[in-house]
Amino acid sequence: MSPQNLLLEELTSPEVKRALQDGYTTIVVAVGAVEQHGPHLPLLVDAVRGDRLALEVARRLGDALVAPTIRVGCS
């Protein structure tokens, strides 16, 4: 049985335990910058892209959960 939600931070501890028992043995951790991209975009563009990429990687792997994206820098 796979978890409905692959985002580790949104799971309860019993759901994490169940996912581990079901073979979810990989954690995907993305890193995304918080920096300027001009006046038309928010600073977190890279971090949001990291969120989406990590989720897609976890889906394709099939046995992975997604940790919160590590947001680095600020310009």
PDB file of C-alpha atoms in Angstrom:
ATOM      1  CA  MET A   1       0.000   0.000   0.000  1.00  0.00           C
ATOM      2  CA  SER A   2       1.542   3.318  -1.027  1.00  0.00           C
ATOM      3  CA  PRO A   3       1.008   6.538   0.904  1.00  0.00           C
ATOM      4  CA  GLN A   4      -1.512   8.907  -0.641  1.00  0.00           C
ATOM      5  CA  ASN A   5       0.892  11.761  -0.012  1.00  0.00           C
ATOM      6  CA  LEU A   6       4.626  11.469  -0.703  1.00  0.00           C
ATOM      7  CA  LEU A   7       5.496  14.662   1.189  1.00  0.00           C
ATOM      8  CA  LEU A   8       7.221  13.524   4.378  1.00  0.00           C
ATOM      9  CA  GLU A   9       6.405  16.714   6.290  1.00  0.00           C
ATOM     10  CA  GLU A  10       2.666  16.172   5.760  1.00  0.00           C
ATOM     11  CA  LEU A  11       2.583  12.551   6.969  1.00  0.00           C
ATOM     12  CA  THR A  12       1.827  11.454  10.509  1.00  0.00           C
ATOM     13  CA  SER A  13       4.354   9.258  12.299  1.00  0.00           C
ATOM     14  CA  PRO A  14       2.113   6.158  11.871  1.00  0.00           C
ATOM     15  CA  GLU A  15       1.921   6.895   8.119  1.00  0.00           C
ATOM     16  CA  VAL A  16       5.720   7.148   7.923  1.00  0.00           C
ATOM     17  CA  LYS A  17       6.065   3.854   9.800  1.00  0.00           C
ATOM     18  CA  ARG A  18       3.614   2.199   7.411  1.00  0.00           C
ATOM     19  CA  ALA A  19       5.456   3.607   4.374  1.00  0.00           C
ATOM     20  CA  LEU A  20       8.751   2.195   5.685  1.00  0.00           C
ATOM     21  CA  GLN A  21       7.112  -1.186   6.246  1.00  0.00           C
ATOM     22  CA  ASP A  22       5.748  -1.017   2.692  1.00  0.00           C
ATOM     23  CA  GLY A  23       9.244  -0.569   1.251  1.00  0.00           C
ATOM     24  CA  TYR A  24       9.572   3.190   0.954  1.00  0.00           C
ATOM     25  CA  THR A  25      13.315   3.284   1.641  1.00  0.00           C
ATOM     26  CA  THR A  26      14.413   6.419  -0.221  1.00  0.00           C
ATOM     27  CA  ILE A  27      14.115  10.079   0.755  1.00  0.00           C
ATOM     28  CA  VAL A  28      14.473  12.705  -1.981  1.00  0.00           C
ATOM     29  CA  VAL A  29      15.905  16.015  -0.753  1.00  0.00           C
ATOM     30  CA  ALA A  30      15.915  19.023  -3.073  1.00  0.00           C
ATOM     31  CA  VAL A  31      17.935  22.199  -2.637  1.00  0.00           C
ATOM     32  CA  GLY A  32      16.675  25.483  -4.050  1.00  0.00           C
ATOM     33  CA  ALA A  33      18.014  29.010  -3.905  1.00  0.00           C
ATOM     34  CA  VAL A  34      16.116  32.002  -2.622  1.00  0.00           C
ATOM     35  CA  GLU A  35      17.375  34.784  -4.849  1.00  0.00           C
ATOM     36  CA  GLN A  36      16.334  37.573  -7.153  1.00  0.00           C
ATOM     37  CA  HIS A  37      15.068  36.812 -10.645  1.00  0.00           C
ATOM     38  CA  GLY A  38      13.993  40.300 -11.553  1.00  0.00           C
ATOM     39  CA  PRO A  39      10.957  42.331 -10.527  1.00  0.00           C
ATOM     40  CA  HIS A  40       8.471  39.965 -12.173  1.00  0.00           C
ATOM     41  CA  LEU A  41       9.203  36.784 -10.154  1.00  0.00           C
ATOM     42  CA  PRO A  42       9.183  35.903  -6.451  1.00  0.00           C
ATOM     43  CA  LEU A  43      12.461  35.040  -4.717  1.00  0.00           C
ATOM     44  CA  LEU A  44      11.460  31.401  -4.167  1.00  0.00           C
ATOM     45  CA  VAL A  45      11.257  30.372  -7.841  1.00  0.00           C
ATOM     46  CA  ASP A  46      14.229  27.975  -7.606  1.00  0.00           C
ATOM     47  CA  ALA A  47      12.977  26.468  -4.352  1.00  0.00           C
ATOM     48  CA  VAL A  48       9.520  25.817  -5.810  1.00  0.00           C
ATOM     49  CA  ARG A  49      11.110  24.173  -8.836  1.00  0.00           C
ATOM     50  CA  GLY A  50      13.069  21.996  -6.408  1.00  0.00           C
ATOM     51  CA  ASP A  51       9.804  21.028  -4.693  1.00  0.00           C
ATOM     52  CA  ARG A  52       8.223  19.957  -7.972  1.00  0.00           C
ATOM     53  CA  LEU A  53      11.312  18.137  -9.245  1.00  0.00           C
ATOM     54  CA  ALA A  54      11.721  16.181  -6.006  1.00  0.00           C
ATOM     55  CA  LEU A  55       8.082  15.089  -6.104  1.00  0.00           C
ATOM     56  CA  GLU A  56       8.392  13.927  -9.716  1.00  0.00           C
ATOM     57  CA  VAL A  57      11.604  12.015  -8.930  1.00  0.00           C
ATOM     58  CA  ALA A  58       9.893  10.301  -5.974  1.00  0.00           C
ATOM     59  CA  ARG A  59       6.918   9.328  -8.134  1.00  0.00           C
ATOM     60  CA  ARG A  60       9.178   7.837 -10.792  1.00  0.00           C
ATOM     61  CA  LEU A  61      11.282   5.942  -8.263  1.00  0.00           C
ATOM     62  CA  GLY A  62       8.159   4.423  -6.743  1.00  0.00           C
ATOM     63  CA  ASP A  63       9.715   3.756  -3.320  1.00  0.00           C
ATOM     64  CA  ALA A  64      10.541   7.295  -2.213  1.00  0.00           C
ATOM     65  CA  LEU A  65       9.193  10.036  -0.005  1.00  0.00           C
ATOM     66  CA  VAL A  66      10.033  13.732  -0.360  1.00  0.00           C
ATOM     67  CA  ALA A  67      11.734  15.678   2.429  1.00  0.00           C
ATOM     68  CA  PRO A  68      11.206  19.438   2.683  1.00  0.00           C
ATOM     69  CA  THR A  69      13.273  21.392   0.173  1.00  0.00           C
ATOM     70  CA  ILE A  70      16.345  23.013   1.684  1.00  0.00           C
ATOM     71  CA  ARG A  71      16.133  26.695   0.826  1.00  0.00           C
ATOM     72  CA  VAL A  72      19.523  28.397   0.684  1.00  0.00           C
ATOM     73  CA  GLY A  73      20.706  31.944   0.177  1.00  0.00           C
ATOM     74  CA  CYS A  74      18.926  35.220  -0.008  1.00  0.00           C
ATOM     75  CA  SER A  75      19.717  38.068  -2.350  1.00  0.00           C
TER      76      SER A  75
END
